Amino acid sequence: MTGTGNRERGTEHSAAVSVPGSQFPVPAQRVGIGYDSHRFAPGGPMILGGCTVPSDVSLVGHSDGDAIAHALTDAILGAAAAGDIGEMFTDTDPANRGRDSIQMLRAAVQRIRELGWAVHNVDVTVIAERPKIGPHRDAMRAALAAALDVPVQAVSVKGKTNEGMGWIGRAEGLACMAVASLAPVTAR
Ligand SMILES: [Zn+2]
């Protein structure tokens, strides 16, 4: 859109936003981003997206290494400006060793709920040469939806390879990106 178009839109809707003495309206939505990566270790299975995925490699981590759950946890916490997964679950705490990452995700959902937010929808991209995400997509969506307390239709999981490039292409590990949108609890 051109600058002129923006000005026209602003004029057209000016009555809706220029209430004397008011603060900027409380936004009805928040958005957060999360990223995670984990190195592969020989021997499966792999815990990913809350599912046990048959694989000849697993994900190295202080917890169970579930990069989808970790990226989503950061996206949700980020959307509420409520910290990050490393601060909530330090990797120096023995209690977090081998921790079920779905429980970490549930804890993040609880934290944002206390701040007045609920998850609206999430979108995840896994970047990995293996395992293939497609055959496990629906099981992951169901497991994540249950943890997020949203319908399965509000959870998207997508897989991509890195076209053989770099550390992902050499199958040294995988990466995951996630976006989460939140709505006020009262709006659900
Ligand atoms: Zn992680």
mmCIF file of N, CA, C and O in Angstrom, residues 105-180:
data_model
loop_
_atom_site.group_PDB
_atom_site.id
_atom_site.type_symbol
_atom_site.label_atom_id
_atom_site.label_comp_id
_atom_site.label_asym_id
_atom_site.label_seq_id
_atom_site.Cartn_x
_atom_site.Cartn_y
_atom_site.Cartn_z
ATOM 1 N N LEU A 105 5.781 -27.206 28.274
ATOM 2 C CA LEU A 105 4.847 -26.439 27.445
ATOM 3 C C LEU A 105 3.573 -26.120 28.238
ATOM 4 O O LEU A 105 3.077 -24.991 28.217
ATOM 5 N N ARG A 106 3.079 -27.109 28.963
ATOM 6 C CA ARG A 106 1.886 -26.881 29.788
ATOM 7 C C ARG A 106 2.146 -25.817 30.855
ATOM 8 O O ARG A 106 1.272 -25.002 31.161
ATOM 9 N N ALA A 107 3.340 -25.809 31.403
ATOM 10 C CA ALA A 107 3.681 -24.817 32.425
ATOM 11 C C ALA A 107 3.702 -23.409 31.831
ATOM 12 O O ALA A 107 3.292 -22.441 32.477
ATOM 13 N N ALA A 108 4.165 -23.300 30.584
ATOM 14 C CA ALA A 108 4.164 -21.996 29.919
ATOM 15 C C ALA A 108 2.739 -21.528 29.659
ATOM 16 O O ALA A 108 2.418 -20.343 29.830
ATOM 17 N N VAL A 109 1.872 -22.457 29.246
ATOM 18 C CA VAL A 109 0.463 -22.116 29.018
ATOM 19 C C VAL A 109 -0.162 -21.622 30.324
ATOM 20 O O VAL A 109 -0.927 -20.649 30.336
ATOM 21 N N GLN A 110 0.198 -22.266 31.426
ATOM 22 C CA GLN A 110 -0.320 -21.851 32.732
ATOM 23 C C GLN A 110 0.196 -20.465 33.111
ATOM 24 O O GLN A 110 -0.549 -19.625 33.615
ATOM 25 N N ARG A 111 1.485 -20.206 32.810
ATOM 26 C CA ARG A 111 2.065 -18.902 33.158
ATOM 27 C C ARG A 111 1.369 -17.778 32.407
ATOM 28 O O ARG A 111 1.024 -16.748 32.997
ATOM 29 N N ILE A 112 1.131 -17.967 31.101
ATOM 30 C CA ILE A 112 0.481 -16.880 30.351
ATOM 31 C C ILE A 112 -0.994 -16.744 30.747
ATOM 32 O O ILE A 112 -1.552 -15.661 30.689
ATOM 33 N N ARG A 113 -1.607 -17.870 31.154
ATOM 34 C CA ARG A 113 -2.997 -17.797 31.592
ATOM 35 C C ARG A 113 -3.111 -16.903 32.832
ATOM 36 O O ARG A 113 -4.058 -16.123 32.968
ATOM 37 N N GLU A 114 -2.132 -17.014 33.712
ATOM 38 C CA GLU A 114 -2.132 -16.168 34.914
ATOM 39 C C GLU A 114 -1.971 -14.698 34.562
ATOM 40 O O GLU A 114 -2.330 -13.819 35.346
ATOM 41 N N LEU A 115 -1.432 -14.427 33.366
ATOM 42 C CA LEU A 115 -1.298 -13.052 32.892
ATOM 43 C C LEU A 115 -2.493 -12.618 32.048
ATOM 44 O O LEU A 115 -2.517 -11.517 31.503
ATOM 45 N N GLY A 116 -3.475 -13.514 31.892
ATOM 46 C CA GLY A 116 -4.699 -13.150 31.192
ATOM 47 C C GLY A 116 -4.750 -13.564 29.733
ATOM 48 O O GLY A 116 -5.634 -13.140 28.991
ATOM 49 N N TRP A 117 -3.794 -14.410 29.317
ATOM 50 C CA TRP A 117 -3.731 -14.808 27.910
ATOM 51 C C TRP A 117 -3.949 -16.308 27.732
ATOM 52 O O TRP A 117 -3.592 -17.100 28.600
ATOM 53 N N ALA A 118 -4.533 -16.653 26.595
ATOM 54 C CA ALA A 118 -4.686 -18.051 26.200
ATOM 55 C C ALA A 118 -4.177 -18.206 24.775
ATOM 56 O O ALA A 118 -4.227 -17.265 23.975
ATOM 57 N N VAL A 119 -3.683 -19.375 24.453
ATOM 58 C CA VAL A 119 -3.194 -19.620 23.096
ATOM 59 C C VAL A 119 -4.365 -19.582 22.127
ATOM 60 O O VAL A 119 -5.431 -20.158 22.394
ATOM 61 N N HIS A 120 -4.188 -18.887 21.020
ATOM 62 C CA HIS A 120 -5.199 -18.866 19.958
ATOM 63 C C HIS A 120 -4.835 -19.848 18.859
ATOM 64 O O HIS A 120 -5.602 -20.720 18.510
ATOM 65 N N ASN A 121 -3.647 -19.722 18.294
ATOM 66 C CA ASN A 121 -3.176 -20.720 17.328
ATOM 67 C C ASN A 121 -1.658 -20.706 17.280
ATOM 68 O O ASN A 121 -1.032 -19.737 17.724
ATOM 69 N N VAL A 122 -1.096 -21.783 16.779
ATOM 70 C CA VAL A 122 0.357 -21.888 16.647
ATOM 71 C C VAL A 122 0.703 -22.477 15.289
ATOM 72 O O VAL A 122 -0.100 -23.213 14.684
ATOM 73 N N ASP A 123 1.889 -22.144 14.814
ATOM 74 C CA ASP A 123 2.386 -22.678 13.544
ATOM 75 C C ASP A 123 3.858 -23.026 13.736
ATOM 76 O O ASP A 123 4.620 -22.222 14.278
ATOM 77 N N VAL A 124 4.222 -24.225 13.324
ATOM 78 C CA VAL A 124 5.570 -24.750 13.565
ATOM 79 C C VAL A 124 6.182 -25.191 12.238
ATOM 80 O O VAL A 124 5.506 -25.817 11.410
ATOM 81 N N THR A 125 7.457 -24.879 12.046
ATOM 82 C CA THR A 125 8.216 -25.459 10.936
ATOM 83 C C THR A 125 9.430 -26.190 11.498
ATOM 84 O O THR A 125 10.210 -25.597 12.253
ATOM 85 N N VAL A 126 9.538 -27.465 11.175
ATOM 86 C CA VAL A 126 10.705 -28.260 11.542
ATOM 87 C C VAL A 126 11.619 -28.310 10.324
ATOM 88 O O VAL A 126 11.160 -28.623 9.215
ATOM 89 N N ILE A 127 12.909 -27.992 10.526
ATOM 90 C CA ILE A 127 13.867 -28.040 9.427
ATOM 91 C C ILE A 127 14.818 -29.191 9.725
ATOM 92 O O ILE A 127 15.603 -29.119 10.677
ATOM 93 N N ALA A 128 14.697 -30.253 8.955
ATOM 94 C CA ALA A 128 15.454 -31.469 9.242
ATOM 95 C C ALA A 128 15.532 -32.333 7.984
ATOM 96 O O ALA A 128 14.583 -32.391 7.209
ATOM 97 N N GLU A 129 16.684 -32.985 7.810
ATOM 98 C CA GLU A 129 16.805 -33.945 6.710
ATOM 99 C C GLU A 129 16.071 -35.235 7.060
ATOM 100 O O GLU A 129 15.607 -35.961 6.189
ATOM 101 N N ARG A 130 16.007 -35.537 8.341
ATOM 102 C CA ARG A 130 15.266 -36.676 8.845
ATOM 103 C C ARG A 130 14.944 -36.452 10.304
ATOM 104 O O ARG A 130 15.650 -35.689 10.971
ATOM 105 N N PRO A 131 13.919 -37.032 10.861
ATOM 106 C CA PRO A 131 12.953 -37.916 10.204
ATOM 107 C C PRO A 131 11.933 -37.118 9.373
ATOM 108 O O PRO A 131 11.840 -35.902 9.532
ATOM 109 N N LYS A 132 11.201 -37.801 8.533
ATOM 110 C CA LYS A 132 10.112 -37.169 7.793
ATOM 111 C C LYS A 132 9.015 -36.793 8.799
ATOM 112 O O LYS A 132 8.642 -37.588 9.660
ATOM 113 N N ILE A 133 8.503 -35.571 8.681
ATOM 114 C CA ILE A 133 7.492 -35.081 9.622
ATOM 115 C C ILE A 133 6.094 -35.535 9.201
ATOM 116 O O ILE A 133 5.247 -35.854 10.051
ATOM 117 N N GLY A 134 5.855 -35.589 7.903
ATOM 118 C CA GLY A 134 4.512 -35.856 7.383
ATOM 119 C C GLY A 134 3.786 -37.025 8.037
ATOM 120 O O GLY A 134 2.629 -36.878 8.457
ATOM 121 N N PRO A 135 4.424 -38.183 8.145
ATOM 122 C CA PRO A 135 3.706 -39.338 8.712
ATOM 123 C C PRO A 135 3.319 -39.136 10.184
ATOM 124 O O PRO A 135 2.458 -39.863 10.682
ATOM 125 N N HIS A 136 3.937 -38.180 10.862
ATOM 126 C CA HIS A 136 3.689 -37.973 12.298
ATOM 127 C C HIS A 136 2.967 -36.651 12.569
ATOM 128 O O HIS A 136 2.707 -36.319 13.724
ATOM 129 N N ARG A 137 2.651 -35.946 11.499
ATOM 130 C CA ARG A 137 2.090 -34.604 11.632
ATOM 131 C C ARG A 137 0.823 -34.590 12.497
ATOM 132 O O ARG A 137 0.708 -33.805 13.446
ATOM 133 N N ASP A 138 -0.124 -35.454 12.172
ATOM 134 C CA ASP A 138 -1.413 -35.392 12.875
ATOM 135 C C ASP A 138 -1.293 -35.825 14.330
ATOM 136 O O ASP A 138 -1.971 -35.280 15.200
ATOM 137 N N ALA A 139 -0.417 -36.787 14.605
ATOM 138 C CA ALA A 139 -0.213 -37.200 15.994
ATOM 139 C C ALA A 139 0.439 -36.070 16.791
ATOM 140 O O ALA A 139 0.078 -35.821 17.948
ATOM 141 N N MET A 140 1.380 -35.365 16.158
ATOM 142 C CA MET A 140 2.017 -34.219 16.826
ATOM 143 C C MET A 140 0.999 -33.119 17.087
ATOM 144 O O MET A 140 0.962 -32.529 18.180
ATOM 145 N N ARG A 141 0.181 -32.828 16.079
ATOM 146 C CA ARG A 141 -0.833 -31.768 16.237
ATOM 147 C C ARG A 141 -1.755 -32.101 17.402
ATOM 148 O O ARG A 141 -2.101 -31.223 18.202
ATOM 149 N N ALA A 142 -2.152 -33.365 17.514
ATOM 150 C CA ALA A 142 -3.067 -33.764 18.586
ATOM 151 C C ALA A 142 -2.389 -33.638 19.947
ATOM 152 O O ALA A 142 -2.988 -33.125 20.910
ATOM 153 N N ALA A 143 -1.145 -34.072 20.036
ATOM 154 C CA ALA A 143 -0.433 -34.009 21.316
ATOM 155 C C ALA A 143 -0.202 -32.561 21.737
ATOM 156 O O ALA A 143 -0.363 -32.206 22.914
ATOM 157 N N LEU A 144 0.163 -31.719 20.774
ATOM 158 C CA LEU A 144 0.434 -30.316 21.088
ATOM 159 C C LEU A 144 -0.859 -29.585 21.431
ATOM 160 O O LEU A 144 -0.899 -28.763 22.354
ATOM 161 N N ALA A 145 -1.940 -29.879 20.692
ATOM 162 C CA ALA A 145 -3.229 -29.227 20.963
ATOM 163 C C ALA A 145 -3.695 -29.521 22.382
ATOM 164 O O ALA A 145 -4.208 -28.639 23.076
ATOM 165 N N ALA A 146 -3.498 -30.750 22.820
ATOM 166 C CA ALA A 146 -3.905 -31.117 24.181
ATOM 167 C C ALA A 146 -3.108 -30.317 25.205
ATOM 168 O O ALA A 146 -3.656 -29.831 26.201
ATOM 169 N N ALA A 147 -1.813 -30.155 24.956
ATOM 170 C CA ALA A 147 -0.972 -29.402 25.899
ATOM 171 C C ALA A 147 -1.309 -27.919 25.888
ATOM 172 O O ALA A 147 -1.225 -27.249 26.915
ATOM 173 N N LEU A 148 -1.677 -27.418 24.713
ATOM 174 C CA LEU A 148 -1.944 -25.981 24.565
ATOM 175 C C LEU A 148 -3.374 -25.622 24.924
ATOM 176 O O LEU A 148 -3.720 -24.440 24.981
ATOM 177 N N ASP A 149 -4.217 -26.644 25.109
ATOM 178 C CA ASP A 149 -5.634 -26.441 25.400
ATOM 179 C C ASP A 149 -6.335 -25.683 24.273
ATOM 180 O O ASP A 149 -7.048 -24.706 24.488
ATOM 181 N N VAL A 150 -6.068 -26.133 23.038
ATOM 182 C CA VAL A 150 -6.722 -25.555 21.858
ATOM 183 C C VAL A 150 -7.224 -26.697 20.979
ATOM 184 O O VAL A 150 -6.767 -27.842 21.122
ATOM 185 N N PRO A 151 -8.159 -26.418 20.055
ATOM 186 C CA PRO A 151 -8.561 -27.447 19.089
ATOM 187 C C PRO A 151 -7.393 -27.819 18.179
ATOM 188 O O PRO A 151 -6.507 -26.994 17.937
ATOM 189 N N VAL A 152 -7.412 -29.028 17.671
ATOM 190 C CA VAL A 152 -6.317 -29.476 16.812
ATOM 191 C C VAL A 152 -6.212 -28.609 15.556
ATOM 192 O O VAL A 152 -5.132 -28.441 14.994
ATOM 193 N N GLN A 153 -7.332 -28.022 15.160
ATOM 194 C CA GLN A 153 -7.321 -27.141 13.974
ATOM 195 C C GLN A 153 -6.497 -25.875 14.213
ATOM 196 O O GLN A 153 -6.170 -25.155 13.261
ATOM 197 N N ALA A 154 -6.177 -25.581 15.451
ATOM 198 C CA ALA A 154 -5.404 -24.383 15.788
ATOM 199 C C ALA A 154 -3.905 -24.661 15.839
ATOM 200 O O ALA A 154 -3.123 -23.784 16.181
ATOM 201 N N VAL A 155 -3.520 -25.896 15.490
ATOM 202 C CA VAL A 155 -2.111 -26.299 15.552
ATOM 203 C C VAL A 155 -1.646 -26.755 14.177
ATOM 204 O O VAL A 155 -2.205 -27.696 13.610
ATOM 205 N N SER A 156 -0.624 -26.083 13.662
ATOM 206 C CA SER A 156 -0.032 -26.447 12.377
ATOM 207 C C SER A 156 1.403 -26.916 12.593
ATOM 208 O O SER A 156 2.158 -26.272 13.334
ATOM 209 N N VAL A 157 1.761 -28.036 11.992
ATOM 210 C CA VAL A 157 3.133 -28.547 12.036
ATOM 211 C C VAL A 157 3.571 -28.858 10.605
ATOM 212 O O VAL A 157 2.882 -29.587 9.892
ATOM 213 N N LYS A 158 4.696 -28.270 10.199
ATOM 214 C CA LYS A 158 5.186 -28.442 8.842
ATOM 215 C C LYS A 158 6.638 -28.896 8.884
ATOM 216 O O LYS A 158 7.367 -28.522 9.803
ATOM 217 N N GLY A 159 7.034 -29.679 7.908
ATOM 218 C CA GLY A 159 8.409 -30.143 7.825
ATOM 219 C C GLY A 159 9.069 -29.684 6.540
ATOM 220 O O GLY A 159 8.418 -29.613 5.499
ATOM 221 N N LYS A 160 10.363 -29.351 6.639
ATOM 222 C CA LYS A 160 11.167 -28.975 5.471
ATOM 223 C C LYS A 160 12.548 -29.591 5.618
ATOM 224 O O LYS A 160 13.039 -29.727 6.732
ATOM 225 N N THR A 161 13.178 -29.909 4.506
ATOM 226 C CA THR A 161 14.598 -30.241 4.572
ATOM 227 C C THR A 161 15.384 -28.947 4.385
ATOM 228 O O THR A 161 14.812 -27.900 4.064
ATOM 229 N N ASN A 162 16.692 -29.014 4.585
ATOM 230 C CA ASN A 162 17.545 -27.843 4.338
ATOM 231 C C ASN A 162 18.296 -28.002 3.025
ATOM 232 O O ASN A 162 19.334 -27.386 2.832
ATOM 233 N N GLU A 163 17.724 -28.845 2.137
ATOM 234 C CA GLU A 163 18.312 -29.058 0.807
ATOM 235 C C GLU A 163 19.775 -29.481 0.899
ATOM 236 O O GLU A 163 20.584 -29.135 0.043
ATOM 237 N N GLY A 164 20.110 -30.208 1.963
ATOM 238 C CA GLY A 164 21.457 -30.733 2.085
ATOM 239 C C GLY A 164 22.510 -29.734 2.499
ATOM 240 O O GLY A 164 23.701 -30.056 2.546
ATOM 241 N N MET A 165 22.092 -28.522 2.828
ATOM 242 C CA MET A 165 23.077 -27.470 3.122
ATOM 243 C C MET A 165 23.356 -27.364 4.621
ATOM 244 O O MET A 165 22.460 -27.496 5.454
ATOM 245 N N GLY A 166 24.639 -27.083 4.941
ATOM 246 C CA GLY A 166 25.021 -26.744 6.305
ATOM 247 C C GLY A 166 24.862 -27.888 7.294
ATOM 248 O O GLY A 166 24.785 -29.055 6.927
ATOM 249 N N TRP A 167 24.833 -27.520 8.589
ATOM 250 C CA TRP A 167 24.799 -28.547 9.637
ATOM 251 C C TRP A 167 23.493 -29.338 9.627
ATOM 252 O O TRP A 167 23.497 -30.530 9.934
ATOM 253 N N ILE A 168 22.418 -28.690 9.232
ATOM 254 C CA ILE A 168 21.150 -29.429 9.130
ATOM 255 C C ILE A 168 21.226 -30.379 7.943
ATOM 256 O O ILE A 168 20.819 -31.538 8.026
ATOM 257 N N GLY A 169 21.795 -29.887 6.859
ATOM 258 C CA GLY A 169 21.925 -30.713 5.663
ATOM 259 C C GLY A 169 22.810 -31.927 5.883
ATOM 260 O O GLY A 169 22.594 -32.979 5.276
ATOM 261 N N ARG A 170 23.813 -31.766 6.755
ATOM 262 C CA ARG A 170 24.688 -32.903 7.073
ATOM 263 C C ARG A 170 24.071 -33.804 8.134
ATOM 264 O O ARG A 170 24.712 -34.745 8.612
ATOM 265 N N ALA A 171 22.825 -33.510 8.515
ATOM 266 C CA ALA A 171 22.084 -34.302 9.500
ATOM 267 C C ALA A 171 22.846 -34.399 10.829
ATOM 268 O O ALA A 171 22.916 -35.448 11.457
ATOM 269 N N GLU A 172 23.400 -33.241 11.248
ATOM 270 C CA GLU A 172 24.027 -33.179 12.575
ATOM 271 C C GLU A 172 22.982 -32.907 13.649
ATOM 272 O O GLU A 172 23.241 -33.092 14.841
ATOM 273 N N GLY A 173 21.815 -32.440 13.229
ATOM 274 C CA GLY A 173 20.741 -32.134 14.160
ATOM 275 C C GLY A 173 19.582 -31.533 13.399
ATOM 276 O O GLY A 173 19.544 -31.572 12.168
ATOM 277 N N LEU A 174 18.631 -30.985 14.138
ATOM 278 C CA LEU A 174 17.492 -30.338 13.481
ATOM 279 C C LEU A 174 17.186 -29.018 14.187
ATOM 280 O O LEU A 174 17.636 -28.757 15.298
ATOM 281 N N ALA A 175 16.421 -28.195 13.481
ATOM 282 C CA ALA A 175 15.996 -26.911 14.026
ATOM 283 C C ALA A 175 14.487 -26.795 13.900
ATOM 284 O O ALA A 175 13.860 -27.489 13.085
ATOM 285 N N CYS A 176 13.927 -25.935 14.705
ATOM 286 C CA CYS A 176 12.488 -25.756 14.715
ATOM 287 C C CYS A 176 12.167 -24.281 14.951
ATOM 288 O O CYS A 176 12.791 -23.643 15.795
ATOM 289 N N MET A 177 11.209 -23.768 14.180
ATOM 290 C CA MET A 177 10.719 -22.409 14.375
ATOM 291 C C MET A 177 9.238 -22.487 14.711
ATOM 292 O O MET A 177 8.525 -23.340 14.185
ATOM 293 N N ALA A 178 8.789 -21.598 15.575
ATOM 294 C CA ALA A 178 7.385 -21.605 15.965
ATOM 295 C C ALA A 178 6.871 -20.187 16.131
ATOM 296 O O ALA A 178 7.607 -19.296 16.569
ATOM 297 N N VAL A 179 5.633 -19.996 15.764
ATOM 298 C CA VAL A 179 4.925 -18.733 16.009
ATOM 299 C C VAL A 179 3.662 -19.067 16.775
ATOM 300 O O VAL A 179 2.996 -20.070 16.481
ATOM 301 N N ALA A 180 3.353 -18.238 17.769
ATOM 302 C CA ALA A 180 2.128 -18.430 18.551
ATOM 303 C C ALA A 180 1.384 -17.116 18.628
ATOM 304 O O ALA A 180 1.986 -16.064 18.784
#
